[in-house]
Amino acid sequence: MSRVVSLLLGAALLCGHGVFCRRVVSGQKVCFADLKHPCYKMAYFHELSSRVSFQEARLACESEGGALLSLENEAEQKLIESMLQNLTKPGTGISDGDFWIGLWRNGEGQTSGACPDLYQWSDGSSSQYRNWYTDEPSCGSEKCVVMYHQPTANPGLGGPYLYQWNDDRCNMKHNYICKYEPEINPTSPVEKTYFTNQPGDTHQNVVVTEAGIIPNLIYVVIPTIPLLLLILVAFGTCCFQMLHKSKGRTKTSPNQSTLWISKSTRKESGMEV
């Protein structure tokens, strides 16, 4: 089960072709129940300051037993595109942001025609499938690869900056996509099975593993702690003041006379008989 990244990060609605839909949250691992497809995780960060470098993204995927995304063929590329397309549905709050994939090259500043052949997959895949944007890779100091995800950008010479690949400097900050081996028995606390039509498949089961209710409650409770403390302090102060005032009051017994009687003998002048 994948852990949920940042803070909340953004929800997306992922729908397959036809009437079948499934809801996928950024930072969630999506698995196919037929065991023929790997699991994937889209790690999208709305805040630019939360995005990571290529090496940080690689370590994040590997720490969870996966690897940065490698793509074996066009069918897998289209599958990833369908997930990213639904990250940009109107009203979801998702905006531009490229995604690191696992393609990179080692070496310094190659600009010759052999440069494109130097790229390799970080998970050891031998796939020769490529989906470069026009005039890419540019090589030079740009040695790590992103999948374009800029739905609001004006199209370039190669069309919209969506889903094609571009080489970039490895220390740049981007989102990333992880890839995992198929899970036979997903271990998440909450499992939801959906149906979708993906390229080359028919109504296959998809298991979306979610973090369950407890982690979600944590995100709700933690931000309210300062407010709860403030309420508690105000309530305690009010009680203390009321108690202090009640001690200062004196109560008069109903059996005690409030009249003052002088003990001295008063001489009264009167008429003598």
Coordinates of C-alpha atoms in Angstrom, one line a residue, residues 128-240:
Q128 CA 13.2 0.8 -26.8
Y129 CA 9.9 2.6 -26.9
R130 CA 10.2 6.4 -27.0
N131 CA 7.8 9.2 -27.3
W132 CA 9.9 12.3 -27.6
Y133 CA 8.5 15.8 -28.3
T134 CA 9.6 17.5 -31.5
D135 CA 13.4 18.3 -31.5
E136 CA 13.9 16.3 -28.3
P137 CA 16.1 15.2 -26.6
S138 CA 18.2 18.3 -26.7
C139 CA 21.0 16.6 -24.7
G140 CA 23.7 18.8 -23.3
S141 CA 23.3 19.2 -19.5
E142 CA 19.7 17.8 -19.7
K143 CA 20.0 14.1 -18.8
C144 CA 16.7 13.2 -17.0
V145 CA 13.4 12.8 -18.7
V146 CA 9.9 14.2 -17.9
M147 CA 6.5 13.5 -19.4
Y148 CA 5.0 16.8 -20.4
H149 CA 1.9 17.8 -18.5
Q150 CA 1.1 21.4 -19.3
P151 CA -2.6 21.5 -20.3
T152 CA -2.8 25.3 -20.1
A153 CA 0.3 26.1 -22.2
N154 CA 0.1 27.3 -25.7
P155 CA 1.0 24.5 -28.3
G156 CA 4.5 24.5 -29.7
L157 CA 5.9 23.1 -33.0
G158 CA 5.1 19.6 -31.9
G159 CA 1.6 20.4 -30.7
P160 CA 0.3 20.6 -27.1
Y161 CA 2.9 20.0 -24.3
L162 CA 1.0 16.9 -23.2
Y163 CA 2.4 13.4 -22.6
Q164 CA 5.3 13.6 -24.9
W165 CA 8.8 13.4 -23.4
N166 CA 11.4 16.0 -22.8
D167 CA 14.9 15.8 -21.3
D168 CA 15.5 18.2 -18.4
R169 CA 18.2 19.0 -15.9
C170 CA 18.0 16.3 -13.1
N171 CA 17.9 18.9 -10.3
M172 CA 14.7 20.5 -11.6
K173 CA 11.6 20.0 -9.5
H174 CA 8.7 18.0 -10.9
N175 CA 6.0 15.6 -10.0
Y176 CA 6.6 11.9 -10.7
I177 CA 5.1 8.5 -11.6
C178 CA 5.9 5.3 -9.8
K179 CA 5.5 1.8 -11.2
Y180 CA 5.1 -1.4 -9.1
E181 CA 4.8 -5.1 -9.7
P182 CA 1.2 -6.4 -9.8
E183 CA -0.2 -7.1 -6.4
I184 CA -1.9 -10.5 -5.9
N185 CA -3.5 -9.6 -2.6
P186 CA -3.7 -5.8 -2.0
T187 CA -3.2 -5.1 1.7
S188 CA -4.9 -1.7 2.0
P189 CA -7.5 -1.3 4.8
V190 CA -10.1 -0.2 2.2
E191 CA -10.4 -1.7 -1.3
K192 CA -12.8 -0.6 -4.0
T193 CA -13.1 -2.5 -7.3
Y194 CA -14.1 -0.6 -10.4
F195 CA -14.4 -1.6 -14.1
T196 CA -12.9 0.2 -17.0
N197 CA -12.1 -0.2 -20.7
Q198 CA -8.4 0.4 -21.3
P199 CA -6.7 0.0 -24.6
G200 CA -6.4 -3.7 -25.5
D201 CA -8.6 -4.8 -22.6
T202 CA -12.3 -5.3 -21.9
H203 CA -14.0 -4.5 -18.6
Q204 CA -11.0 -5.4 -16.5
N205 CA -11.2 -5.0 -12.7
V206 CA -9.2 -2.2 -11.2
V207 CA -8.5 -2.2 -7.5
V208 CA -7.8 1.3 -6.1
T209 CA -6.0 1.0 -2.7
E210 CA -6.9 3.8 -0.3
A211 CA -5.4 4.8 3.0
G212 CA -8.7 4.2 5.0
I213 CA -10.5 6.4 7.4
I214 CA -7.9 6.7 10.2
P215 CA -5.3 8.6 8.1
N216 CA -8.1 10.8 6.7
L217 CA -9.2 11.7 10.2
I218 CA -5.7 12.6 11.2
Y219 CA -5.6 15.3 8.5
V220 CA -8.9 16.7 9.9
V221 CA -8.0 16.5 13.6
I222 CA -4.4 17.8 13.5
P223 CA -5.2 21.3 12.1
T224 CA -8.0 21.8 14.7
I225 CA -5.7 21.1 17.7
P226 CA -4.7 24.9 18.2
L227 CA -8.4 25.8 18.1
L228 CA -9.3 23.1 20.6
L229 CA -6.5 24.3 23.0
L230 CA -7.7 27.9 22.7
I231 CA -11.2 26.9 23.6
L232 CA -10.0 24.8 26.5
V233 CA -7.9 27.7 27.9
A234 CA -10.9 30.1 27.5
F235 CA -13.2 27.6 29.3
G236 CA -10.7 27.1 32.1
T237 CA -10.2 30.8 32.6
C238 CA -13.9 31.4 32.7
C239 CA -14.4 28.7 35.3
F240 CA -11.6 30.0 37.5

